Structures are given as C-alpha cells and as structure tokens.
Amino acid sequence: MQEIKAYGAQDKDADLKEMTIKRRDMNPNDVKIEILYCGVCHSDIHAKNNDWGNAKYPIVPGHEIIGKVVQVGADVSKYDEGDLVGVGCMVDSCQECSACEEDLEQFCENGMTGTYNGKDRIGGAESDHTFGGYSTSITVQEDFVLKIPENIDTKAVAPLLCAGITTYSPLNHWNIKKGDKVGVVGLGGLGHMGIKFAAAMGAETYMITTSPDKAEDAKALGADGVILSKEEDQLNKHKGSFDFILNTVPVKHDINPYLNLLKRDATMCMVGAIEPLEPMHGGNVIMGRKRVSGSLIGGIKETQEMLDFCGEKNITCDVEMIRMDEINTAFQRVQDSDVKYRFVIDMQSLKN
C-alpha cells in the first residue's frame, strides 16, 4: 500500500484537516495519477455532513479530479506517463449488467463505486471504502480514467467532471439542437454550465431565476434572455413555448410554474434537488402530455464525449481557485451561495 497526504473528516461535525491515507498498490490495469486540481462540489458537503445518511468515516471528498499520469500498469493501453487525465464521480462498476453494457455505468444495477465514500470492489487498500480527490494522488483502473483536452484552461476543467456532465447529459439525451427553446432554472454551479452547453448546442437559451441581479451574468454566459419566475406577466409571456427545461435548483421548491412553460410533449429534467419537492399538480402534466424526468451524471463514454465537445467549443467552468487549507471556509461559502460558480483546489498546496 502507498501512504499519501489527504484532507478529510473523521465525523460529520469535524472540520476537514490533513491526514494520511493508504492507496492500493498498482494492479496491471491501473493508472496512478498525481492530482493537480480538484473541484469542490456541493455533494462533497452533503457527504461530509452525512446529509444523505450513508457517510463512511474517515471521509476524503473530491470527485472532480485533474492530474498527470505518473505510472501505468502492465496491461494499460490507453494512457502513458505524462498524459493529462481526469477522474469523475465513479471509479468502478460491475461492468456486466445491462446498464454497464450500454455505457451507463452511473446506473449500474449492482451499484457504481463512487470516487469517494463508495464500497471498494477491488480492495488492496486499508479502507473498505474509497477516498476521493482531496489528496495528492489516486490510483484508478484505466476504464474509469478520462482524457482531458489540453487546449483549454486545465484548472477550469475540473468541475466539468461533475457539474459539466450533470448538465450535458440530459441536454444530449433529449437531443437539444438549433431551433429548440431551452430554459435553465437556477444560476449556480450547475446552472451556469447548463446555459453554456445549451447555447453551444445552438438552442435559444433562457435563464429562469428568482433573482433580477443574475440577469447580466446569465447573458454573459450565453443566455438569450432571462425570465424572472416571480413575475407572473413574464411567465405568461412564455407559457407553452419551451421544448426543454433543465431544472438545477438544489433544494425543495415548487415546479408547477415551470411546467406551465413547457410545450405539449416537452420535458423538464431535474438534476439538482435530491429530496422531496413541493406537491406537483397532476393537471400540469396531463394537459399537454408533459414529462418530469431526472438525470444523474453520465457514463464514461458520454463524459469523454462531453470533454471532447468542450475542447472543440472552448467551454470550461467559471472557477475561483483556493488552497487546500481554505477548504472549510470554501464549504461555508458554497452553503452561503458565495461563489461564482465553482471552487477548485490547487492540489500543489497540499504538498507544500
């Protein structure tokens, strides 16, 4: 086993602090990655605080990982030392079920292995659960490693591995294209990427928000217009006109006003709120044969397609860089919605 530096928490009430963890020794199909950057996702906070009731301690968060390959196993064919690579939200799956066979490892019928806080299928490390990217290195089997385009800002790529694929996947699945009218609800880490992707796909793109002060930011990100969801006249103006709505709001809220914006046979996809919502009025979907759906990240193949798309279109996240020892303050700022739009940790600061 390999001892490495990491940042993690011993329980839900503890701050994250420096610790030593043990990674497995290299297997023939493994890639060892020196971590250069790691994004900070709101899921990291939920997991650390055990908000979902499944936290395993000690916990080392981080599933938006960018790094350089420093060692490859004897059977590795896709990567060489020095390659710029990424690791997203999963590091393993059964690779045998129907979902895995369709490149939908995120929906693995036997449970995908999360990059952190997941049940370790492979073994060989001290812990029976996985540790994430708030660390100096990570060892991952090559099938769950991603190639990173080198023509775009490397540090701003990190959140693409969660916020990026979470918003790209539903837009891609519902075949958003030029001529479609797309609404993105909520302007945060997910919402700002939803706007960028929808616009890059050629859609007429609208930010739907409760905050008038977010209008300029939304247009700078690529939105064609802004709809204030508390203004009934604005909602009525766009009633029944949207082909697709991407809802990124991360907390319980009322989705009924947004359903009224959809065309007949159109879809609203939920990617933010993993919790109960306000009651939905059945008439809002029955009258128009509308759909409310959900989406969870993307498989490895689709995530690579998303990264390649970002390389072609020069799309990255808007980020604020922090040192590793600033993570506890960053967690609080995320909870206070005080970041535009994602924190990324310079992992060299953990070595110093």
GROMACS .gro file of C-alpha atoms in nm, residues 23 30 52 54 58 69 77 79 81 86 95 150 156 198 222 225 238 299 302 305 347:
model
   21
   23ARG     CA    1  -0.399   0.370  -0.159
   30ASP     CA    2  -0.435   0.064  -1.303
   52TRP     CA    3  -2.786   1.157   0.297
   54ASN     CA    4  -2.469   0.698   0.407
   58PRO     CA    5  -1.300   0.894   0.771
   69VAL     CA    6  -0.031   1.012  -1.516
   77SER     CA    7  -0.306   0.059  -2.328
   79TYR     CA    8  -0.257   0.608  -2.127
   81GLU     CA    9   0.313   0.863  -1.823
   86GLY     CA   10  -0.935   1.323  -1.522
   95GLN     CA   11  -1.930  -0.383  -1.590
  150GLU     CA   12  -0.503   2.026  -2.341
  156ALA     CA   13  -1.126   2.523  -1.504
  198ALA     CA   14  -2.747   2.476  -2.435
  222GLY     CA   15  -2.464   3.285  -2.329
  225GLY     CA   16  -3.290   3.613  -2.229
  238HIS     CA   17  -4.351   3.240  -2.235
  299GLY     CA   18  -2.141   0.719  -1.826
  302GLU     CA   19  -2.063   1.019  -2.263
  305GLU     CA   20  -1.777   1.297  -2.543
  347MET     CA   21  -0.361   2.049  -0.500
   0.00000   0.00000   0.00000
